mmCIF file of C-alpha atoms in Angstrom:
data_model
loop_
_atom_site.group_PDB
_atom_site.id
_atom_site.type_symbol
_atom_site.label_atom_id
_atom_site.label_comp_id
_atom_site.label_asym_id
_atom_site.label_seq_id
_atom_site.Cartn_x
_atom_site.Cartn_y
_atom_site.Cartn_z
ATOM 1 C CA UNK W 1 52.563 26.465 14.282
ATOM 2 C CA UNK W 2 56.359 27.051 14.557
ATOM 3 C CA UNK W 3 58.787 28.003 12.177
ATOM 4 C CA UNK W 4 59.856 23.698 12.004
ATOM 5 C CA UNK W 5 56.528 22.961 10.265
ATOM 6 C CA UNK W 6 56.775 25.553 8.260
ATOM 7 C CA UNK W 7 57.419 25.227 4.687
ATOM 8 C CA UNK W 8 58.149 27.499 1.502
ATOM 9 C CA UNK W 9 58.175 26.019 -2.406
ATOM 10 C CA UNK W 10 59.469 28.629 -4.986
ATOM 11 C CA UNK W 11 59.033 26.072 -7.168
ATOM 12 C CA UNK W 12 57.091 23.367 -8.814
ATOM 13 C CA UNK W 13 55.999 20.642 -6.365
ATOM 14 C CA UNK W 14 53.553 17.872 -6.521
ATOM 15 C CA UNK W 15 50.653 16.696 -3.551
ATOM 16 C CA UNK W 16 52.988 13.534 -2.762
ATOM 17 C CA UNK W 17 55.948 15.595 -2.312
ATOM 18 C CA UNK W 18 54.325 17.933 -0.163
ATOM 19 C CA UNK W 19 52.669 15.696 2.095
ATOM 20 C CA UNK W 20 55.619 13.771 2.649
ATOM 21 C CA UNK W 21 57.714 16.898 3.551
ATOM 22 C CA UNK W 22 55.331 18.166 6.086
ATOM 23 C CA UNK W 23 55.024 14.662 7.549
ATOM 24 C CA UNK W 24 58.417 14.574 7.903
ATOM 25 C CA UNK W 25 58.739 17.858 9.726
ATOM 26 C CA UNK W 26 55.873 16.755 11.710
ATOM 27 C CA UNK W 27 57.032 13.637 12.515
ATOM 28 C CA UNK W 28 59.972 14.981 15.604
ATOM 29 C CA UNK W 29 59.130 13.595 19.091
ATOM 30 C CA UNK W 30 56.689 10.753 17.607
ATOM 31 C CA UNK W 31 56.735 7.419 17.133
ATOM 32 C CA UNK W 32 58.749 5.289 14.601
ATOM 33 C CA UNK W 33 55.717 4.655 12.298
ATOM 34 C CA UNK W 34 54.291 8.089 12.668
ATOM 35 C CA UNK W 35 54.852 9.095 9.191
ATOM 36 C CA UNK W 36 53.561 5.943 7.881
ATOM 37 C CA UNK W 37 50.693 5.687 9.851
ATOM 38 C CA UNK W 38 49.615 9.492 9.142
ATOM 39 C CA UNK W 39 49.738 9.044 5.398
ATOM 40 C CA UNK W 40 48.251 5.961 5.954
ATOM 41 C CA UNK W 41 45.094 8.188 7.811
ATOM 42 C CA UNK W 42 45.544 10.835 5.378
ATOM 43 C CA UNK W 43 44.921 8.212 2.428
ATOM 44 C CA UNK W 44 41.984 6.741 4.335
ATOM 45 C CA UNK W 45 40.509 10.338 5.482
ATOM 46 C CA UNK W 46 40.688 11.049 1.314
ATOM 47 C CA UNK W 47 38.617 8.335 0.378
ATOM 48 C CA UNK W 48 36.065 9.420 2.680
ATOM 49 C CA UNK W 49 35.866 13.287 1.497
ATOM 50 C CA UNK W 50 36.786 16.113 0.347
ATOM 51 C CA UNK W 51 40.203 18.084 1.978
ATOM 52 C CA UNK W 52 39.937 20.943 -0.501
ATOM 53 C CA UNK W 53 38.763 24.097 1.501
ATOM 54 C CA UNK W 54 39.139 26.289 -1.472
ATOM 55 C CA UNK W 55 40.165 26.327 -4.755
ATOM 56 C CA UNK W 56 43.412 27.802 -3.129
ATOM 57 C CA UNK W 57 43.244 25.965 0.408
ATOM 58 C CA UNK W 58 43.433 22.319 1.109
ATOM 59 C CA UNK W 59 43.723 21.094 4.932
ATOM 60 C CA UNK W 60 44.924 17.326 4.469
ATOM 61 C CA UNK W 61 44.104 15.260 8.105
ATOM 62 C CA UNK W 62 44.168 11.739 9.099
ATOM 63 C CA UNK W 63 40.787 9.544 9.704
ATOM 64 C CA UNK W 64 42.088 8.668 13.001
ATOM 65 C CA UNK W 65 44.550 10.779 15.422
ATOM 66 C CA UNK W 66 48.551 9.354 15.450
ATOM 67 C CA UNK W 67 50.128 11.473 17.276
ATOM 68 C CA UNK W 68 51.157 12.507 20.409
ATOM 69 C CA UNK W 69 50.680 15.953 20.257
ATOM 70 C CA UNK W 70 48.085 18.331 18.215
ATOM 71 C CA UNK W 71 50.046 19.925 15.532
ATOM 72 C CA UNK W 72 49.978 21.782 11.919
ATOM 73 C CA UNK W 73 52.757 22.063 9.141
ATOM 74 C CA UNK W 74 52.235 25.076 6.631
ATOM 75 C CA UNK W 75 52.891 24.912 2.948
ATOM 76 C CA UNK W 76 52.989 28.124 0.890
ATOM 77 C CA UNK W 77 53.229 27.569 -2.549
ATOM 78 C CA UNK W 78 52.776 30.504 -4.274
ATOM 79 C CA UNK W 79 53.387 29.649 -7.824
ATOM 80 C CA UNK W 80 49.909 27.064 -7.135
ATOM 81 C CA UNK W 81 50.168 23.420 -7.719
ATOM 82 C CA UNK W 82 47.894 20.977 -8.599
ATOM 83 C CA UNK W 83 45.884 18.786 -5.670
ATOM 84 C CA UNK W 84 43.315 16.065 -7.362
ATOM 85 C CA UNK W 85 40.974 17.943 -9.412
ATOM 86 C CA UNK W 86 42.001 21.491 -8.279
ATOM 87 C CA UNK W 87 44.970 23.407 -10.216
ATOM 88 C CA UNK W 88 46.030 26.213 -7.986
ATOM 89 C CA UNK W 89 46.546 25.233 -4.697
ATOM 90 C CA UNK W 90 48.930 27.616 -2.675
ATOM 91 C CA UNK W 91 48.019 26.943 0.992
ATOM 92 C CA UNK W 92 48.612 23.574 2.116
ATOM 93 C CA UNK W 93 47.974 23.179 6.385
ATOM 94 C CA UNK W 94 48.405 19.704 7.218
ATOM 95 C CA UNK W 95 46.407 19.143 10.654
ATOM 96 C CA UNK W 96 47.713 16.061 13.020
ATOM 97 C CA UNK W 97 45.535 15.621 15.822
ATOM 98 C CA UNK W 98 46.617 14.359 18.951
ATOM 99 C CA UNK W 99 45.302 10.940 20.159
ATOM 100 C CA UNK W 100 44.947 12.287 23.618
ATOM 101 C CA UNK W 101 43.411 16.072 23.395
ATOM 102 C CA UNK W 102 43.156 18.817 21.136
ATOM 103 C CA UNK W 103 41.978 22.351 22.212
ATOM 104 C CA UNK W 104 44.010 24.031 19.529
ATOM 105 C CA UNK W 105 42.737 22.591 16.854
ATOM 106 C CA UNK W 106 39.251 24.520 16.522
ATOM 107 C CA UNK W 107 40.789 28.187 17.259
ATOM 108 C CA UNK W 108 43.544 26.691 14.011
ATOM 109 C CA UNK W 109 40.535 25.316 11.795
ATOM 110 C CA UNK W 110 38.339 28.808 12.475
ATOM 111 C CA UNK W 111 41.656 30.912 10.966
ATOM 112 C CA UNK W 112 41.882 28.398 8.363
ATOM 113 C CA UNK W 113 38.247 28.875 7.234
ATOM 114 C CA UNK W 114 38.632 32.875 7.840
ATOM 115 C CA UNK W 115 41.783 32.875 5.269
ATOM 116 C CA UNK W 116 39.550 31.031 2.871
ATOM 117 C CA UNK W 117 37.056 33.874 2.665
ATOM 118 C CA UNK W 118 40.000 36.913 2.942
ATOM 119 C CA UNK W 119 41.557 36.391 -0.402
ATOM 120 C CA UNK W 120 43.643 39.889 0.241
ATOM 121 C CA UNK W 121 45.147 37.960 3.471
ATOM 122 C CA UNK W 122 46.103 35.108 1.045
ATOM 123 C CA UNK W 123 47.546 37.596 -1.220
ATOM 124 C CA UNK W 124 49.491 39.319 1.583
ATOM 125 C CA UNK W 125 51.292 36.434 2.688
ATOM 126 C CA UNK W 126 51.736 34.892 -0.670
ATOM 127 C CA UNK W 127 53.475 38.039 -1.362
ATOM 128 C CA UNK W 128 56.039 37.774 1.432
ATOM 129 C CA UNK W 129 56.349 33.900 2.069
ATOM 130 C CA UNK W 130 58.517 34.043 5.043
ATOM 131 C CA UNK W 131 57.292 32.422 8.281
ATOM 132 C CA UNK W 132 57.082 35.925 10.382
ATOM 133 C CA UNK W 133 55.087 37.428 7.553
ATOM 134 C CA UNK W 134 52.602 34.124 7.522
ATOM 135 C CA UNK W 135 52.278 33.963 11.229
ATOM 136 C CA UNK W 136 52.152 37.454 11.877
ATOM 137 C CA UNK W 137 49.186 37.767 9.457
ATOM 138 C CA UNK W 138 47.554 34.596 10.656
ATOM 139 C CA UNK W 139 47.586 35.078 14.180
ATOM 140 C CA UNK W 140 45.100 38.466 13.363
ATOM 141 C CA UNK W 141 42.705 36.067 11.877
ATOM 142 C CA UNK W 142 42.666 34.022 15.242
#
């Protein structure tokens, strides 16, 4: 994840809002419809189950792959926001899979569920939400 899909809110926010920021930053070197068609997925992937890792920690992903190219936008959100039922999400990692291969994804998905259990990681980057501070701490859960 690079500093373009990376994505701070110091303030109130809302699940629409953030998924269609992080689709937009996600959305460089695709196709036309690529935003579309992910929150289209995303939508479709929802009514099928549960995105919420954590009552911190949701990982939105489409049902079927759009893009070219395997990549993950960050939210931080440290003030929480509310995400369906839950009330204090402050780690939103929206996961695009690539139509064509993704070896990346499972070493990104094992830090994601690591971070889920390490609530004094979570604390440690909500604390400093820059990008170096989030990366530098994630990458030591990979």
């Amino acid at each position: 994840t690079g500093e373009q899909y990376f994505k701070f809110y110091d303030n109130k926010t809302t699940k629409v809002q953030v998924l269609q920021e992080l689709t937009r930053l996600l959305s460089v070197n695709e196709a036309k419809d690529y935003p579309h068609e992910l929150l289209k997925q995303i939508n479709h992937r929802q009514k099928m189950g549960q995105m919420i890792f954590s009552d911190s920690i949701v990982v939105p992903h489409p049902a079927l792959p759009v893009g070219i190219s395997t990549k993950i936008a960050v939210a931080l959100i440290p003030k929480g926001m509310r995400w369906d039922e839950e009330k204090n999400i402050r780690f939103v990692f929206l996961i695009s899979p690539s139509y064509i291969e993704n070896k990346e994804i499972t070493m990104m998905t094992k830090a994601i569920v690591k971070l889920v259990d390490c609530l004094s990681f979570q604390e440690k980057i909500l604390a400093k939400p820059t990008f170096t501070n989030f990366s530098k701490l994630f990458l030591q859960l990979m």
